[in-house]
mmCIF file with all atom_site columns, C-alpha atoms in Angstrom:
data_model
loop_
_atom_site.group_PDB
_atom_site.id
_atom_site.type_symbol
_atom_site.label_atom_id
_atom_site.label_alt_id
_atom_site.label_comp_id
_atom_site.label_asym_id
_atom_site.label_entity_id
_atom_site.label_seq_id
_atom_site.pdbx_PDB_ins_code
_atom_site.Cartn_x
_atom_site.Cartn_y
_atom_site.Cartn_z
_atom_site.occupancy
_atom_site.B_iso_or_equiv
_atom_site.pdbx_formal_charge
_atom_site.auth_seq_id
_atom_site.auth_comp_id
_atom_site.auth_asym_id
_atom_site.auth_atom_id
_atom_site.pdbx_PDB_model_num
ATOM 1   C CA . UNK I 1 1   ? -0.161 0.365   -0.163 1.00 65.00 ? 1   UNK I CA 1
ATOM 2   C CA . UNK I 1 2   ? 1.992  2.654   -1.417 1.00 82.00 ? 2   UNK I CA 1
ATOM 3   C CA . UNK I 1 3   ? 0.241  5.550   0.062  1.00 91.00 ? 3   UNK I CA 1
ATOM 4   C CA . UNK I 1 4   ? 0.827  4.999   3.373  1.00 95.00 ? 4   UNK I CA 1
ATOM 5   C CA . UNK I 1 5   ? 3.899  6.454   5.526  1.00 95.00 ? 5   UNK I CA 1
ATOM 6   C CA . UNK I 1 6   ? 6.468  4.112   5.933  1.00 95.00 ? 6   UNK I CA 1
ATOM 7   C CA . UNK I 1 7   ? 9.740  4.314   8.379  1.00 95.00 ? 7   UNK I CA 1
ATOM 8   C CA . UNK I 1 8   ? 13.202 3.419   8.640  1.00 94.00 ? 8   UNK I CA 1
ATOM 9   C CA . UNK I 1 9   ? 15.821 3.765   11.497 1.00 91.00 ? 9   UNK I CA 1
ATOM 10  C CA . UNK I 1 10  ? 19.412 4.850   10.357 1.00 89.00 ? 10  UNK I CA 1
ATOM 11  C CA . UNK I 1 11  ? 22.166 2.466   9.634  1.00 89.00 ? 11  UNK I CA 1
ATOM 12  C CA . UNK I 1 12  ? 20.392 -1.067  10.326 1.00 86.00 ? 12  UNK I CA 1
ATOM 13  C CA . UNK I 1 13  ? 16.437 0.210   9.056  1.00 83.00 ? 13  UNK I CA 1
ATOM 14  C CA . UNK I 1 14  ? 17.689 2.170   6.067  1.00 89.00 ? 14  UNK I CA 1
ATOM 15  C CA . UNK I 1 15  ? 20.153 -1.087  5.137  1.00 87.00 ? 15  UNK I CA 1
ATOM 16  C CA . UNK I 1 16  ? 17.612 -3.103  5.563  1.00 87.00 ? 16  UNK I CA 1
ATOM 17  C CA . UNK I 1 17  ? 14.689 -1.106  3.391  1.00 90.00 ? 17  UNK I CA 1
ATOM 18  C CA . UNK I 1 18  ? 17.620 -0.932  0.706  1.00 89.00 ? 18  UNK I CA 1
ATOM 19  C CA . UNK I 1 19  ? 18.788 -4.426  0.584  1.00 90.00 ? 19  UNK I CA 1
ATOM 20  C CA . UNK I 1 20  ? 15.464 -6.081  1.390  1.00 90.00 ? 20  UNK I CA 1
ATOM 21  C CA . UNK I 1 21  ? 12.920 -3.604  0.576  1.00 92.00 ? 21  UNK I CA 1
ATOM 22  C CA . UNK I 1 22  ? 11.620 -3.418  3.560  1.00 91.00 ? 22  UNK I CA 1
ATOM 23  C CA . UNK I 1 23  ? 10.359 -0.895  6.513  1.00 93.00 ? 23  UNK I CA 1
ATOM 24  C CA . UNK I 1 24  ? 10.918 -1.187  9.862  1.00 94.00 ? 24  UNK I CA 1
ATOM 25  C CA . UNK I 1 25  ? 7.620  0.957   10.938 1.00 96.00 ? 25  UNK I CA 1
ATOM 26  C CA . UNK I 1 26  ? 4.149  1.903   8.983  1.00 97.00 ? 26  UNK I CA 1
ATOM 27  C CA . UNK I 1 27  ? 1.703  4.607   9.973  1.00 97.00 ? 27  UNK I CA 1
ATOM 28  C CA . UNK I 1 28  ? -1.988 3.624   9.647  1.00 96.00 ? 28  UNK I CA 1
ATOM 29  C CA . UNK I 1 29  ? -4.589 5.640   10.789 1.00 95.00 ? 29  UNK I CA 1
ATOM 30  C CA . UNK I 1 30  ? -4.201 6.232   14.557 1.00 96.00 ? 30  UNK I CA 1
ATOM 31  C CA . UNK I 1 31  ? -1.338 3.966   14.882 1.00 98.00 ? 31  UNK I CA 1
ATOM 32  C CA . UNK I 1 32  ? 2.243  2.888   14.094 1.00 99.00 ? 32  UNK I CA 1
ATOM 33  C CA . UNK I 1 33  ? 3.154  -0.826  13.335 1.00 98.00 ? 33  UNK I CA 1
ATOM 34  C CA . UNK I 1 34  ? 6.641  -1.896  13.720 1.00 98.00 ? 34  UNK I CA 1
ATOM 35  C CA . UNK I 1 35  ? 8.416  -4.808  12.273 1.00 97.00 ? 35  UNK I CA 1
ATOM 36  C CA . UNK I 1 36  ? 10.020 -7.794  14.217 1.00 97.00 ? 36  UNK I CA 1
ATOM 37  C CA . UNK I 1 37  ? 12.618 -6.152  16.145 1.00 97.00 ? 37  UNK I CA 1
ATOM 38  C CA . UNK I 1 38  ? 15.801 -8.063  17.625 1.00 96.00 ? 38  UNK I CA 1
ATOM 39  C CA . UNK I 1 39  ? 17.931 -7.254  19.943 1.00 96.00 ? 39  UNK I CA 1
ATOM 40  C CA . UNK I 1 40  ? 20.539 -6.421  17.329 1.00 94.00 ? 40  UNK I CA 1
ATOM 41  C CA . UNK I 1 41  ? 23.275 -3.372  18.286 1.00 94.00 ? 41  UNK I CA 1
ATOM 42  C CA . UNK I 1 42  ? 21.381 -0.884  15.466 1.00 91.00 ? 42  UNK I CA 1
ATOM 43  C CA . UNK I 1 43  ? 24.717 0.561   14.310 1.00 91.00 ? 43  UNK I CA 1
ATOM 44  C CA . UNK I 1 44  ? 26.994 -2.479  14.664 1.00 92.00 ? 44  UNK I CA 1
ATOM 45  C CA . UNK I 1 45  ? 23.934 -5.503  13.759 1.00 90.00 ? 45  UNK I CA 1
ATOM 46  C CA . UNK I 1 46  ? 26.209 -7.524  16.335 1.00 93.00 ? 46  UNK I CA 1
ATOM 47  C CA . UNK I 1 47  ? 23.832 -9.389  19.097 1.00 94.00 ? 47  UNK I CA 1
ATOM 48  C CA . UNK I 1 48  ? 24.532 -9.873  22.410 1.00 94.00 ? 48  UNK I CA 1
ATOM 49  C CA . UNK I 1 49  ? 25.769 -13.348 23.519 1.00 92.00 ? 49  UNK I CA 1
ATOM 50  C CA . UNK I 1 50  ? 23.473 -13.382 26.853 1.00 91.00 ? 50  UNK I CA 1
ATOM 51  C CA . UNK I 1 51  ? 19.879 -13.725 26.317 1.00 90.00 ? 51  UNK I CA 1
ATOM 52  C CA . UNK I 1 52  ? 18.929 -11.069 28.899 1.00 92.00 ? 52  UNK I CA 1
ATOM 53  C CA . UNK I 1 53  ? 21.040 -8.065  27.089 1.00 95.00 ? 53  UNK I CA 1
ATOM 54  C CA . UNK I 1 54  ? 19.316 -9.215  23.871 1.00 96.00 ? 54  UNK I CA 1
ATOM 55  C CA . UNK I 1 55  ? 16.382 -8.761  24.790 1.00 96.00 ? 55  UNK I CA 1
ATOM 56  C CA . UNK I 1 56  ? 16.639 -5.797  26.530 1.00 97.00 ? 56  UNK I CA 1
ATOM 57  C CA . UNK I 1 57  ? 18.236 -4.515  23.026 1.00 98.00 ? 57  UNK I CA 1
ATOM 58  C CA . UNK I 1 58  ? 15.283 -5.634  21.629 1.00 98.00 ? 58  UNK I CA 1
ATOM 59  C CA . UNK I 1 59  ? 12.965 -3.556  23.662 1.00 98.00 ? 59  UNK I CA 1
ATOM 60  C CA . UNK I 1 60  ? 15.220 -0.547  22.705 1.00 98.00 ? 60  UNK I CA 1
ATOM 61  C CA . UNK I 1 61  ? 14.936 -1.268  19.324 1.00 98.00 ? 61  UNK I CA 1
ATOM 62  C CA . UNK I 1 62  ? 11.032 -1.259  19.452 1.00 98.00 ? 62  UNK I CA 1
ATOM 63  C CA . UNK I 1 63  ? 11.547 2.383   20.998 1.00 98.00 ? 63  UNK I CA 1
ATOM 64  C CA . UNK I 1 64  ? 13.592 3.714   18.233 1.00 97.00 ? 64  UNK I CA 1
ATOM 65  C CA . UNK I 1 65  ? 11.204 1.993   15.228 1.00 97.00 ? 65  UNK I CA 1
ATOM 66  C CA . UNK I 1 66  ? 8.303  3.746   17.400 1.00 98.00 ? 66  UNK I CA 1
ATOM 67  C CA . UNK I 1 67  ? 9.912  7.131   17.794 1.00 98.00 ? 67  UNK I CA 1
ATOM 68  C CA . UNK I 1 68  ? 11.288 7.249   13.854 1.00 97.00 ? 68  UNK I CA 1
ATOM 69  C CA . UNK I 1 69  ? 7.691  7.020   12.956 1.00 97.00 ? 69  UNK I CA 1
ATOM 70  C CA . UNK I 1 70  ? 7.014  9.768   15.366 1.00 97.00 ? 70  UNK I CA 1
ATOM 71  C CA . UNK I 1 71  ? 5.535  7.881   17.870 1.00 98.00 ? 71  UNK I CA 1
ATOM 72  C CA . UNK I 1 72  ? 6.167  8.384   21.920 1.00 98.00 ? 72  UNK I CA 1
ATOM 73  C CA . UNK I 1 73  ? 7.270  4.890   21.860 1.00 98.00 ? 73  UNK I CA 1
ATOM 74  C CA . UNK I 1 74  ? 6.522  2.099   25.010 1.00 98.00 ? 74  UNK I CA 1
ATOM 75  C CA . UNK I 1 75  ? 4.302  4.506   26.768 1.00 97.00 ? 75  UNK I CA 1
ATOM 76  C CA . UNK I 1 76  ? 1.731  4.034   23.991 1.00 98.00 ? 76  UNK I CA 1
ATOM 77  C CA . UNK I 1 77  ? 2.080  0.656   22.893 1.00 99.00 ? 77  UNK I CA 1
ATOM 78  C CA . UNK I 1 78  ? -0.871 -1.480  23.345 1.00 98.00 ? 78  UNK I CA 1
ATOM 79  C CA . UNK I 1 79  ? -0.121 -4.434  21.824 1.00 99.00 ? 79  UNK I CA 1
ATOM 80  C CA . UNK I 1 80  ? 2.872  -6.409  21.728 1.00 99.00 ? 80  UNK I CA 1
ATOM 81  C CA . UNK I 1 81  ? 3.636  -9.782  20.019 1.00 98.00 ? 81  UNK I CA 1
ATOM 82  C CA . UNK I 1 82  ? 6.945  -11.968 21.134 1.00 97.00 ? 82  UNK I CA 1
ATOM 83  C CA . UNK I 1 83  ? 8.446  -14.672 18.912 1.00 97.00 ? 83  UNK I CA 1
ATOM 84  C CA . UNK I 1 84  ? 11.069 -16.691 21.456 1.00 94.00 ? 84  UNK I CA 1
ATOM 85  C CA . UNK I 1 85  ? 13.463 -19.338 19.882 1.00 93.00 ? 85  UNK I CA 1
ATOM 86  C CA . UNK I 1 86  ? 14.984 -20.801 23.219 1.00 85.00 ? 86  UNK I CA 1
ATOM 87  C CA . UNK I 1 87  ? 18.603 -23.018 22.814 1.00 75.00 ? 87  UNK I CA 1
ATOM 88  C CA . UNK I 1 88  ? 19.597 -25.617 25.216 1.00 65.00 ? 88  UNK I CA 1
ATOM 89  C CA . UNK I 1 89  ? 21.658 -23.441 27.115 1.00 59.00 ? 89  UNK I CA 1
ATOM 90  C CA . UNK I 1 90  ? 19.136 -20.722 27.901 1.00 58.00 ? 90  UNK I CA 1
ATOM 91  C CA . UNK I 1 91  ? 15.764 -21.443 29.756 1.00 78.00 ? 91  UNK I CA 1
ATOM 92  C CA . UNK I 1 92  ? 11.986 -19.958 30.266 1.00 82.00 ? 92  UNK I CA 1
ATOM 93  C CA . UNK I 1 93  ? 13.073 -18.413 33.572 1.00 85.00 ? 93  UNK I CA 1
ATOM 94  C CA . UNK I 1 94  ? 16.128 -16.216 32.565 1.00 84.00 ? 94  UNK I CA 1
ATOM 95  C CA . UNK I 1 95  ? 13.830 -15.189 29.705 1.00 88.00 ? 95  UNK I CA 1
ATOM 96  C CA . UNK I 1 96  ? 10.959 -14.681 31.488 1.00 90.00 ? 96  UNK I CA 1
ATOM 97  C CA . UNK I 1 97  ? 12.442 -12.571 33.965 1.00 92.00 ? 97  UNK I CA 1
ATOM 98  C CA . UNK I 1 98  ? 14.292 -10.467 31.356 1.00 93.00 ? 98  UNK I CA 1
ATOM 99  C CA . UNK I 1 99  ? 10.653 -10.050 29.794 1.00 94.00 ? 99  UNK I CA 1
ATOM 100 C CA . UNK I 1 100 ? 8.697  -8.657  33.209 1.00 96.00 ? 100 UNK I CA 1
ATOM 101 C CA . UNK I 1 101 ? 11.475 -6.558  33.751 1.00 96.00 ? 101 UNK I CA 1
ATOM 102 C CA . UNK I 1 102 ? 11.409 -4.555  30.481 1.00 97.00 ? 102 UNK I CA 1
ATOM 103 C CA . UNK I 1 103 ? 7.528  -4.530  30.114 1.00 98.00 ? 103 UNK I CA 1
ATOM 104 C CA . UNK I 1 104 ? 8.024  -2.966  33.914 1.00 98.00 ? 104 UNK I CA 1
ATOM 105 C CA . UNK I 1 105 ? 10.877 -0.368  32.744 1.00 98.00 ? 105 UNK I CA 1
ATOM 106 C CA . UNK I 1 106 ? 9.069  0.360   29.553 1.00 98.00 ? 106 UNK I CA 1
ATOM 107 C CA . UNK I 1 107 ? 5.576  0.420   30.278 1.00 98.00 ? 107 UNK I CA 1
ATOM 108 C CA . UNK I 1 108 ? 5.538  1.811   34.101 1.00 98.00 ? 108 UNK I CA 1
ATOM 109 C CA . UNK I 1 109 ? 1.971  2.791   33.520 1.00 97.00 ? 109 UNK I CA 1
ATOM 110 C CA . UNK I 1 110 ? 0.056  0.644   31.841 1.00 98.00 ? 110 UNK I CA 1
ATOM 111 C CA . UNK I 1 111 ? 0.561  -3.005  30.850 1.00 97.00 ? 111 UNK I CA 1
ATOM 112 C CA . UNK I 1 112 ? 0.004  -3.837  27.031 1.00 98.00 ? 112 UNK I CA 1
ATOM 113 C CA . UNK I 1 113 ? -1.990 -7.108  26.008 1.00 98.00 ? 113 UNK I CA 1
ATOM 114 C CA . UNK I 1 114 ? 1.234  -9.156  25.159 1.00 98.00 ? 114 UNK I CA 1
ATOM 115 C CA . UNK I 1 115 ? 1.180  -12.842 23.411 1.00 98.00 ? 115 UNK I CA 1
ATOM 116 C CA . UNK I 1 116 ? 4.665  -14.728 23.267 1.00 95.00 ? 116 UNK I CA 1
ATOM 117 C CA . UNK I 1 117 ? 5.292  -17.521 20.657 1.00 95.00 ? 117 UNK I CA 1
ATOM 118 C CA . UNK I 1 118 ? 7.264  -19.950 21.036 1.00 90.00 ? 118 UNK I CA 1
ATOM 119 C CA . UNK I 1 119 ? 9.517  -20.550 17.492 1.00 92.00 ? 119 UNK I CA 1
ATOM 120 C CA . UNK I 1 120 ? 11.613 -23.195 16.413 1.00 91.00 ? 120 UNK I CA 1
ATOM 121 C CA . UNK I 1 121 ? 14.079 -20.287 14.795 1.00 90.00 ? 121 UNK I CA 1
ATOM 122 C CA . UNK I 1 122 ? 14.437 -16.874 14.307 1.00 93.00 ? 122 UNK I CA 1
ATOM 123 C CA . UNK I 1 123 ? 16.278 -14.704 11.672 1.00 88.00 ? 123 UNK I CA 1
ATOM 124 C CA . UNK I 1 124 ? 20.025 -14.973 12.308 1.00 84.00 ? 124 UNK I CA 1
ATOM 125 C CA . UNK I 1 125 ? 19.899 -16.954 14.986 1.00 83.00 ? 125 UNK I CA 1
ATOM 126 C CA . UNK I 1 126 ? 18.306 -13.904 16.749 1.00 92.00 ? 126 UNK I CA 1
ATOM 127 C CA . UNK I 1 127 ? 16.701 -15.821 20.109 1.00 93.00 ? 127 UNK I CA 1
ATOM 128 C CA . UNK I 1 128 ? 13.670 -12.967 20.179 1.00 96.00 ? 128 UNK I CA 1
ATOM 129 C CA . UNK I 1 129 ? 11.837 -10.836 17.826 1.00 97.00 ? 129 UNK I CA 1
ATOM 130 C CA . UNK I 1 130 ? 9.163  -8.395  19.332 1.00 98.00 ? 130 UNK I CA 1
ATOM 131 C CA . UNK I 1 131 ? 6.739  -6.339  17.425 1.00 99.00 ? 131 UNK I CA 1
ATOM 132 C CA . UNK I 1 132 ? 4.391  -3.911  18.780 1.00 99.00 ? 132 UNK I CA 1
ATOM 133 C CA . UNK I 1 133 ? 1.577  -1.717  17.847 1.00 99.00 ? 133 UNK I CA 1
ATOM 134 C CA . UNK I 1 134 ? 1.202  2.284   19.071 1.00 99.00 ? 134 UNK I CA 1
ATOM 135 C CA . UNK I 1 135 ? -1.718 3.983   19.389 1.00 98.00 ? 135 UNK I CA 1
ATOM 136 C CA . UNK I 1 136 ? -1.643 7.847   18.646 1.00 97.00 ? 136 UNK I CA 1
ATOM 137 C CA . UNK I 1 137 ? -4.949 9.163   19.719 1.00 83.00 ? 137 UNK I CA 1
#
């Protein structure tokens, strides 16, 4: 839908747009939808070793994508979809602890609806990917 405004944050986002023709965010009516944000460093595209650090960076990347599209970020997020691919050395307790910490940090005044789906694998061996929708009203 070419009439919708699409957005990409610098470095990773602009490279993804150039190489894959995929955007990081789109505004639809009074909402911003973002593509799945992993725990990559947005400049170097490197991933942290620790699962908790990867999840923390994914939360930060959600904020970056939403603000790049003109949103407030997590404070306006009402819906979150998280995809998790755990490896043998990882576990649900560490993931759950990091998830709860992230939601409390980024959404201190509200609790968005959250769906968590465990998947077999994610792009480039990511362990977590977050999609979010922000209401602009």
